[in-house]
């Protein structure tokens, strides 16, 4: 793997902001997308402006309760397809010993909810996420980054609808990421994202704080390939508050695992993929997702 090419086009770290609320109660959704990031998550590029694209294909036929039991009837489910454009500005400035970078993520979401044959379909701009980060290069192999992002309620929201593209509340997201890189050996990445949500003024509902950890673990099997596994873990830390909250606080949790890989042609183009199956899910959707991430040199 040509590490110079990777460093030039990889973003520092991130959480792809796909705000796809798809439940009559807000406890079934999350402002954090689990699983988009993979290898080289915490490596910042040289100073400049960069573009990156993500796509996700998500399918679910289960909306689980607190005991992990499916609350959907027959012929019901959720499908989500999204494209996320990411603008990344890596500065030459140093602050607190790290390289200052800025990110803006703009998602376009196409989501469909089927409840017993009654289908609701919506598409459009999702909730935009932006914020600064500091990237650190501890050694040729070890890198880390910290960030503070804000997700804004730019997606459409209708309190009378069972399906919404936006969340209609602002979320503050502290982020920590680390990457261990060895083109001919072990590679490991971890991105931990927390959330603090404001109240939804349209529904008077406040979703509890949570933490989501994206992870990958792989091995460099060839000069251009790393192959391994990846996924995410999600745990809600505080209760939801507002109309319709159950005694358990609607606390959500989930775990996902599946194969992952990254390919770099050595000339500035790379693509990563993660296919993940969700398990051990409570108070949220359970399904399968395919994430793709690609960069093309300017």
mmCIF file of C-alpha atoms in Angstrom:
data_model
loop_
_atom_site.group_PDB
_atom_site.id
_atom_site.type_symbol
_atom_site.label_atom_id
_atom_site.label_comp_id
_atom_site.label_asym_id
_atom_site.label_seq_id
_atom_site.Cartn_x
_atom_site.Cartn_y
_atom_site.Cartn_z
ATOM 1 C CA UNK A 1 0.000 0.000 0.000
ATOM 2 C CA UNK A 2 1.323 3.426 -0.976
ATOM 3 C CA UNK A 3 0.935 5.270 2.326
ATOM 4 C CA UNK A 4 1.735 8.675 0.796
ATOM 5 C CA UNK A 5 -1.274 8.351 -1.478
ATOM 6 C CA UNK A 6 -3.467 7.392 1.468
ATOM 7 C CA UNK A 7 -2.287 10.309 3.559
ATOM 8 C CA UNK A 8 -2.889 12.761 0.735
ATOM 9 C CA UNK A 9 -6.549 11.930 0.196
ATOM 10 C CA UNK A 10 -7.880 10.530 3.483
ATOM 11 C CA UNK A 11 -9.949 12.770 5.757
ATOM 12 C CA UNK A 12 -8.903 13.266 9.349
ATOM 13 C CA UNK A 13 -11.840 11.558 10.974
ATOM 14 C CA UNK A 14 -15.541 11.718 10.858
ATOM 15 C CA UNK A 15 -19.085 10.677 11.411
ATOM 16 C CA UNK A 16 -21.161 10.705 8.288
ATOM 17 C CA UNK A 17 -24.269 12.668 9.164
ATOM 18 C CA UNK A 18 -27.242 10.778 7.781
ATOM 19 C CA UNK A 19 -30.270 11.917 9.776
ATOM 20 C CA UNK A 20 -32.885 9.368 8.758
ATOM 21 C CA UNK A 21 -35.566 9.348 11.420
ATOM 22 C CA UNK A 22 -37.811 6.434 10.589
ATOM 23 C CA UNK A 23 -40.065 5.774 13.540
ATOM 24 C CA UNK A 24 -43.217 7.181 15.030
ATOM 25 C CA UNK A 25 -41.188 7.636 18.233
ATOM 26 C CA UNK A 26 -37.761 9.203 18.196
ATOM 27 C CA UNK A 27 -36.172 6.431 20.257
ATOM 28 C CA UNK A 28 -35.834 4.360 17.069
ATOM 29 C CA UNK A 29 -33.339 6.773 15.546
ATOM 30 C CA UNK A 30 -29.896 8.171 16.243
ATOM 31 C CA UNK A 31 -28.063 11.341 15.195
ATOM 32 C CA UNK A 32 -24.915 9.208 14.802
ATOM 33 C CA UNK A 33 -24.492 6.865 11.856
ATOM 34 C CA UNK A 34 -22.848 3.654 13.017
ATOM 35 C CA UNK A 35 -20.196 2.113 10.824
ATOM 36 C CA UNK A 36 -19.216 4.518 8.015
ATOM 37 C CA UNK A 37 -15.561 4.899 8.976
ATOM 38 C CA UNK A 38 -12.920 2.237 8.471
ATOM 39 C CA UNK A 39 -9.202 2.066 7.852
ATOM 40 C CA UNK A 40 -6.997 5.167 8.314
ATOM 41 C CA UNK A 41 -9.743 7.048 10.135
ATOM 42 C CA UNK A 42 -7.409 9.290 12.161
ATOM 43 C CA UNK A 43 -4.829 10.201 9.505
ATOM 44 C CA UNK A 44 -4.933 13.825 8.320
ATOM 45 C CA UNK A 45 -3.835 14.866 4.810
ATOM 46 C CA UNK A 46 -1.330 17.611 3.946
ATOM 47 C CA UNK A 47 -2.715 21.197 3.913
ATOM 48 C CA UNK A 48 -5.355 21.735 1.251
ATOM 49 C CA UNK A 49 -9.016 21.215 0.353
ATOM 50 C CA UNK A 50 -10.226 17.679 -0.353
ATOM 51 C CA UNK A 51 -13.419 15.940 -1.358
ATOM 52 C CA UNK A 52 -14.683 12.516 -0.338
ATOM 53 C CA UNK A 53 -17.853 10.579 -1.074
ATOM 54 C CA UNK A 54 -19.800 8.024 0.948
ATOM 55 C CA UNK A 55 -22.765 5.835 0.043
ATOM 56 C CA UNK A 56 -24.843 3.576 2.263
ATOM 57 C CA UNK A 57 -27.460 0.926 1.520
ATOM 58 C CA UNK A 58 -29.414 -0.088 4.645
ATOM 59 C CA UNK A 59 -32.270 -2.585 4.923
ATOM 60 C CA UNK A 60 -34.235 -3.607 8.012
ATOM 61 C CA UNK A 61 -37.356 -5.635 8.777
ATOM 62 C CA UNK A 62 -37.030 -5.323 12.553
ATOM 63 C CA UNK A 63 -37.754 -2.484 14.984
ATOM 64 C CA UNK A 64 -36.845 -4.026 18.340
ATOM 65 C CA UNK A 65 -38.167 -3.226 21.798
ATOM 66 C CA UNK A 66 -36.191 -3.223 25.045
ATOM 67 C CA UNK A 67 -36.174 -7.036 25.088
ATOM 68 C CA UNK A 68 -34.958 -7.332 21.489
ATOM 69 C CA UNK A 69 -38.373 -8.441 20.182
ATOM 70 C CA UNK A 70 -39.530 -7.218 16.789
ATOM 71 C CA UNK A 71 -42.421 -4.736 17.000
ATOM 72 C CA UNK A 72 -43.177 -4.741 13.267
ATOM 73 C CA UNK A 73 -45.876 -6.816 11.655
ATOM 74 C CA UNK A 74 -45.687 -8.795 8.448
ATOM 75 C CA UNK A 75 -44.693 -7.051 5.237
ATOM 76 C CA UNK A 76 -43.030 -4.191 7.113
ATOM 77 C CA UNK A 77 -39.563 -2.681 7.051
ATOM 78 C CA UNK A 78 -37.242 0.227 6.374
ATOM 79 C CA UNK A 79 -34.937 0.899 3.425
ATOM 80 C CA UNK A 80 -32.407 3.720 3.339
ATOM 81 C CA UNK A 81 -30.065 4.816 0.560
ATOM 82 C CA UNK A 82 -27.882 7.882 0.947
ATOM 83 C CA UNK A 83 -25.001 9.732 -0.670
ATOM 84 C CA UNK A 84 -22.840 11.990 1.461
ATOM 85 C CA UNK A 85 -20.551 14.678 0.059
ATOM 86 C CA UNK A 86 -17.738 15.642 2.411
ATOM 87 C CA UNK A 87 -15.589 18.755 2.116
ATOM 88 C CA UNK A 88 -12.362 18.559 4.105
ATOM 89 C CA UNK A 89 -10.049 21.521 4.718
ATOM 90 C CA UNK A 90 -6.671 20.641 6.224
ATOM 91 C CA UNK A 91 -4.884 23.737 7.444
ATOM 92 C CA UNK A 92 -1.177 24.299 8.016
ATOM 93 C CA UNK A 93 -1.932 25.579 11.528
ATOM 94 C CA UNK A 94 -0.855 23.804 14.691
ATOM 95 C CA UNK A 95 -2.951 24.088 17.838
ATOM 96 C CA UNK A 96 -2.309 22.209 21.091
ATOM 97 C CA UNK A 97 0.286 20.178 19.231
ATOM 98 C CA UNK A 98 -2.106 18.955 16.538
ATOM 99 C CA UNK A 99 -2.905 19.838 12.931
ATOM 100 C CA UNK A 100 -6.133 21.860 12.660
ATOM 101 C CA UNK A 101 -8.657 20.549 10.128
ATOM 102 C CA UNK A 102 -12.291 21.348 9.286
ATOM 103 C CA UNK A 103 -15.029 19.132 7.878
ATOM 104 C CA UNK A 104 -18.496 19.638 6.414
ATOM 105 C CA UNK A 105 -20.729 16.633 5.580
ATOM 106 C CA UNK A 106 -23.840 17.096 3.418
ATOM 107 C CA UNK A 107 -26.110 14.031 3.027
ATOM 108 C CA UNK A 108 -28.817 13.344 0.454
ATOM 109 C CA UNK A 109 -31.214 10.712 1.764
ATOM 110 C CA UNK A 110 -33.761 8.435 0.097
ATOM 111 C CA UNK A 111 -35.760 6.514 2.705
ATOM 112 C CA UNK A 112 -38.828 4.276 2.515
ATOM 113 C CA UNK A 113 -40.952 2.957 5.393
ATOM 114 C CA UNK A 114 -43.356 0.058 4.836
ATOM 115 C CA UNK A 115 -45.877 -0.639 7.597
ATOM 116 C CA UNK A 116 -48.026 -3.627 6.665
ATOM 117 C CA UNK A 117 -48.126 -2.651 3.007
ATOM 118 C CA UNK A 118 -48.658 1.071 3.640
ATOM 119 C CA UNK A 119 -45.563 2.741 2.172
ATOM 120 C CA UNK A 120 -44.200 6.202 2.972
ATOM 121 C CA UNK A 121 -41.326 7.461 0.812
ATOM 122 C CA UNK A 122 -39.252 10.598 1.321
ATOM 123 C CA UNK A 123 -36.034 11.993 -0.123
ATOM 124 C CA UNK A 124 -33.991 15.138 0.202
ATOM 125 C CA UNK A 125 -31.296 16.924 2.170
ATOM 126 C CA UNK A 126 -30.505 15.390 5.552
ATOM 127 C CA UNK A 127 -28.996 16.981 8.651
ATOM 128 C CA UNK A 128 -25.664 18.687 7.868
ATOM 129 C CA UNK A 129 -22.693 18.081 10.160
ATOM 130 C CA UNK A 130 -19.607 20.286 10.513
ATOM 131 C CA UNK A 131 -16.785 21.077 12.892
ATOM 132 C CA UNK A 132 -13.041 21.279 13.619
ATOM 133 C CA UNK A 133 -10.584 18.523 14.497
ATOM 134 C CA UNK A 134 -6.993 18.222 15.678
ATOM 135 C CA UNK A 135 -4.890 15.426 14.165
ATOM 136 C CA UNK A 136 -1.753 13.983 15.785
ATOM 137 C CA UNK A 137 0.990 11.867 14.219
ATOM 138 C CA UNK A 138 2.657 9.950 17.050
ATOM 139 C CA UNK A 139 4.785 7.724 14.807
ATOM 140 C CA UNK A 140 4.781 6.399 11.213
ATOM 141 C CA UNK A 141 2.348 3.726 12.419
ATOM 142 C CA UNK A 142 0.238 5.413 15.120
ATOM 143 C CA UNK A 143 -2.088 8.387 14.578
ATOM 144 C CA UNK A 144 -4.975 9.944 16.514
ATOM 145 C CA UNK A 145 -7.439 12.817 16.264
ATOM 146 C CA UNK A 146 -10.007 14.643 18.372
ATOM 147 C CA UNK A 147 -12.944 16.681 17.095
ATOM 148 C CA UNK A 148 -16.017 18.588 18.159
ATOM 149 C CA UNK A 149 -18.770 18.478 15.560
ATOM 150 C CA UNK A 150 -22.264 19.948 15.422
ATOM 151 C CA UNK A 151 -25.159 18.351 13.560
ATOM 152 C CA UNK A 152 -27.745 20.924 12.483
ATOM 153 C CA UNK A 153 -31.485 20.334 11.869
ATOM 154 C CA UNK A 154 -31.419 21.041 8.130
ATOM 155 C CA UNK A 155 -33.422 17.959 7.083
ATOM 156 C CA UNK A 156 -37.191 18.133 6.622
ATOM 157 C CA UNK A 157 -39.301 17.150 9.642
ATOM 158 C CA UNK A 158 -43.054 16.673 10.065
ATOM 159 C CA UNK A 159 -44.195 15.812 13.617
ATOM 160 C CA UNK A 160 -47.338 14.173 12.227
ATOM 161 C CA UNK A 161 -45.403 11.768 9.997
ATOM 162 C CA UNK A 162 -44.019 8.335 10.923
ATOM 163 C CA UNK A 163 -41.075 8.981 8.577
ATOM 164 C CA UNK A 164 -38.707 11.958 8.594
ATOM 165 C CA UNK A 165 -35.385 12.739 6.937
ATOM 166 C CA UNK A 166 -34.285 15.198 9.643
ATOM 167 C CA UNK A 167 -34.257 14.977 13.434
ATOM 168 C CA UNK A 168 -35.375 18.586 14.101
ATOM 169 C CA UNK A 169 -32.873 19.068 16.906
ATOM 170 C CA UNK A 170 -29.231 20.106 17.230
ATOM 171 C CA UNK A 171 -26.610 17.593 18.356
ATOM 172 C CA UNK A 172 -23.159 18.278 19.813
ATOM 173 C CA UNK A 173 -20.687 15.482 18.981
ATOM 174 C CA UNK A 174 -17.285 15.026 20.691
ATOM 175 C CA UNK A 175 -15.147 12.575 18.701
ATOM 176 C CA UNK A 176 -11.940 10.623 19.292
ATOM 177 C CA UNK A 177 -10.221 8.505 16.628
ATOM 178 C CA UNK A 178 -7.059 6.435 16.368
ATOM 179 C CA UNK A 179 -5.380 4.488 13.574
ATOM 180 C CA UNK A 180 -2.570 1.971 13.555
ATOM 181 C CA UNK A 181 -1.181 1.562 10.038
ATOM 182 C CA UNK A 182 1.140 -1.117 8.687
ATOM 183 C CA UNK A 183 0.860 -1.674 4.905
ATOM 184 C CA UNK A 184 2.319 -5.166 5.229
ATOM 185 C CA UNK A 185 0.896 -6.138 8.608
ATOM 186 C CA UNK A 186 -1.806 -5.431 11.158
ATOM 187 C CA UNK A 187 -4.101 -2.412 10.751
ATOM 188 C CA UNK A 188 -6.566 -1.187 13.362
ATOM 189 C CA UNK A 189 -8.903 1.793 13.620
ATOM 190 C CA UNK A 190 -11.320 3.079 16.230
ATOM 191 C CA UNK A 191 -13.595 6.118 16.150
ATOM 192 C CA UNK A 192 -15.667 6.966 19.247
ATOM 193 C CA UNK A 193 -18.479 9.505 18.852
ATOM 194 C CA UNK A 194 -20.616 10.869 21.659
ATOM 195 C CA UNK A 195 -23.813 12.885 21.382
ATOM 196 C CA UNK A 196 -25.637 15.528 23.394
ATOM 197 C CA UNK A 197 -29.033 16.349 21.901
ATOM 198 C CA UNK A 198 -31.179 19.426 22.302
ATOM 199 C CA UNK A 199 -34.949 19.101 22.684
ATOM 200 C CA UNK A 200 -37.153 18.642 19.623
ATOM 201 C CA UNK A 201 -39.345 21.730 19.902
ATOM 202 C CA UNK A 202 -41.975 20.245 17.575
ATOM 203 C CA UNK A 203 -42.554 17.132 19.708
ATOM 204 C CA UNK A 204 -41.170 18.225 23.117
ATOM 205 C CA UNK A 205 -39.082 15.051 23.051
ATOM 206 C CA UNK A 206 -35.414 14.878 24.027
ATOM 207 C CA UNK A 207 -33.348 11.887 22.954
ATOM 208 C CA UNK A 208 -30.809 10.635 25.484
ATOM 209 C CA UNK A 209 -27.049 10.937 25.117
ATOM 210 C CA UNK A 210 -25.209 8.002 23.579
ATOM 211 C CA UNK A 211 -21.842 6.769 22.364
ATOM 212 C CA UNK A 212 -21.071 4.958 19.094
ATOM 213 C CA UNK A 213 -17.730 3.267 18.366
ATOM 214 C CA UNK A 214 -16.800 2.417 14.761
ATOM 215 C CA UNK A 215 -13.999 -0.138 14.442
ATOM 216 C CA UNK A 216 -11.987 -2.075 11.868
ATOM 217 C CA UNK A 217 -9.252 -4.661 12.196
ATOM 218 C CA UNK A 218 -7.391 -5.942 9.159
ATOM 219 C CA UNK A 219 -4.168 -7.201 7.668
ATOM 220 C CA UNK A 220 -2.199 -5.988 4.640
ATOM 221 C CA UNK A 221 -2.483 -9.012 2.358
ATOM 222 C CA UNK A 222 -0.945 -7.303 -0.714
ATOM 223 C CA UNK A 223 0.672 -3.935 -1.556
ATOM 224 C CA UNK A 224 -2.735 -2.456 -2.485
ATOM 225 C CA UNK A 225 -5.096 -4.362 -0.202
ATOM 226 C CA UNK A 226 -6.087 -4.579 3.464
ATOM 227 C CA UNK A 227 -8.691 -7.183 4.339
ATOM 228 C CA UNK A 228 -10.414 -7.700 7.676
ATOM 229 C CA UNK A 229 -13.548 -7.101 9.718
ATOM 230 C CA UNK A 230 -15.383 -4.027 10.902
ATOM 231 C CA UNK A 231 -18.569 -2.696 12.399
ATOM 232 C CA UNK A 232 -19.759 -0.595 15.284
ATOM 233 C CA UNK A 233 -21.105 -0.705 18.841
ATOM 234 C CA UNK A 234 -23.813 1.667 20.117
ATOM 235 C CA UNK A 235 -24.955 2.310 23.689
ATOM 236 C CA UNK A 236 -27.373 4.986 24.869
ATOM 237 C CA UNK A 237 -26.185 6.409 28.188
ATOM 238 C CA UNK A 238 -29.154 8.464 29.422
ATOM 239 C CA UNK A 239 -32.925 8.157 29.190
ATOM 240 C CA UNK A 240 -35.106 9.739 26.560
ATOM 241 C CA UNK A 241 -37.504 12.312 27.991
ATOM 242 C CA UNK A 242 -40.869 13.331 26.657
ATOM 243 C CA UNK A 243 -44.206 11.935 25.455
ATOM 244 C CA UNK A 244 -44.341 8.155 25.006
ATOM 245 C CA UNK A 245 -41.115 7.293 26.868
ATOM 246 C CA UNK A 246 -41.195 3.811 28.411
ATOM 247 C CA UNK A 247 -40.042 3.023 31.950
ATOM 248 C CA UNK A 248 -36.624 1.902 30.648
ATOM 249 C CA UNK A 249 -36.056 5.337 29.084
ATOM 250 C CA UNK A 250 -36.067 3.898 25.541
ATOM 251 C CA UNK A 251 -32.331 3.326 25.838
ATOM 252 C CA UNK A 252 -30.977 1.983 22.550
ATOM 253 C CA UNK A 253 -28.094 -0.394 22.002
ATOM 254 C CA UNK A 254 -26.690 -2.299 19.027
ATOM 255 C CA UNK A 255 -23.631 -4.169 17.820
ATOM 256 C CA UNK A 256 -22.596 -4.773 14.198
ATOM 257 C CA UNK A 257 -19.930 -6.942 12.596
ATOM 258 C CA UNK A 258 -18.966 -7.913 9.069
ATOM 259 C CA UNK A 259 -16.196 -8.042 6.461
ATOM 260 C CA UNK A 260 -14.282 -4.927 5.405
ATOM 261 C CA UNK A 261 -11.572 -4.070 2.909
ATOM 262 C CA UNK A 262 -9.676 -1.188 1.416
ATOM 263 C CA UNK A 263 -8.092 -0.956 -2.061
ATOM 264 C CA UNK A 264 -5.634 1.651 -3.303
ATOM 265 C CA UNK A 265 -4.447 1.633 -6.925
ATOM 266 C CA UNK A 266 -1.309 3.569 -6.007
ATOM 267 C CA UNK A 267 -2.258 6.526 -8.243
ATOM 268 C CA UNK A 268 -4.542 8.483 -5.953
ATOM 269 C CA UNK A 269 -7.723 6.455 -6.152
ATOM 270 C CA UNK A 270 -8.976 4.301 -3.285
ATOM 271 C CA UNK A 271 -12.173 2.644 -2.195
ATOM 272 C CA UNK A 272 -13.231 1.104 1.099
ATOM 273 C CA UNK A 273 -16.210 -1.116 1.861
ATOM 274 C CA UNK A 274 -17.885 -2.420 5.017
ATOM 275 C CA UNK A 275 -20.792 -4.851 5.087
ATOM 276 C CA UNK A 276 -22.195 -5.125 8.574
ATOM 277 C CA UNK A 277 -24.953 -7.158 10.187
ATOM 278 C CA UNK A 278 -26.544 -5.701 13.320
ATOM 279 C CA UNK A 279 -27.053 -7.906 16.381
ATOM 280 C CA UNK A 280 -27.972 -7.552 20.077
ATOM 281 C CA UNK A 281 -30.290 -4.655 19.203
ATOM 282 C CA UNK A 282 -32.644 -2.997 21.678
ATOM 283 C CA UNK A 283 -35.026 -0.047 21.213
ATOM 284 C CA UNK A 284 -33.964 0.684 17.640
ATOM 285 C CA UNK A 285 -33.785 -0.725 14.112
ATOM 286 C CA UNK A 286 -31.922 -3.962 13.358
ATOM 287 C CA UNK A 287 -30.733 -4.595 9.817
ATOM 288 C CA UNK A 288 -27.838 -4.880 7.381
ATOM 289 C CA UNK A 289 -25.756 -2.104 5.835
ATOM 290 C CA UNK A 290 -23.251 -1.754 3.013
ATOM 291 C CA UNK A 291 -20.997 1.299 3.307
ATOM 292 C CA UNK A 292 -18.757 2.448 0.455
ATOM 293 C CA UNK A 293 -16.228 5.275 0.643
ATOM 294 C CA UNK A 294 -14.139 6.516 -2.275
ATOM 295 C CA UNK A 295 -11.639 9.234 -3.148
ATOM 296 C CA UNK A 296 -10.436 10.408 -6.562
ATOM 297 C CA UNK A 297 -7.399 12.696 -6.983
ATOM 298 C CA UNK A 298 -7.973 16.217 -8.282
#
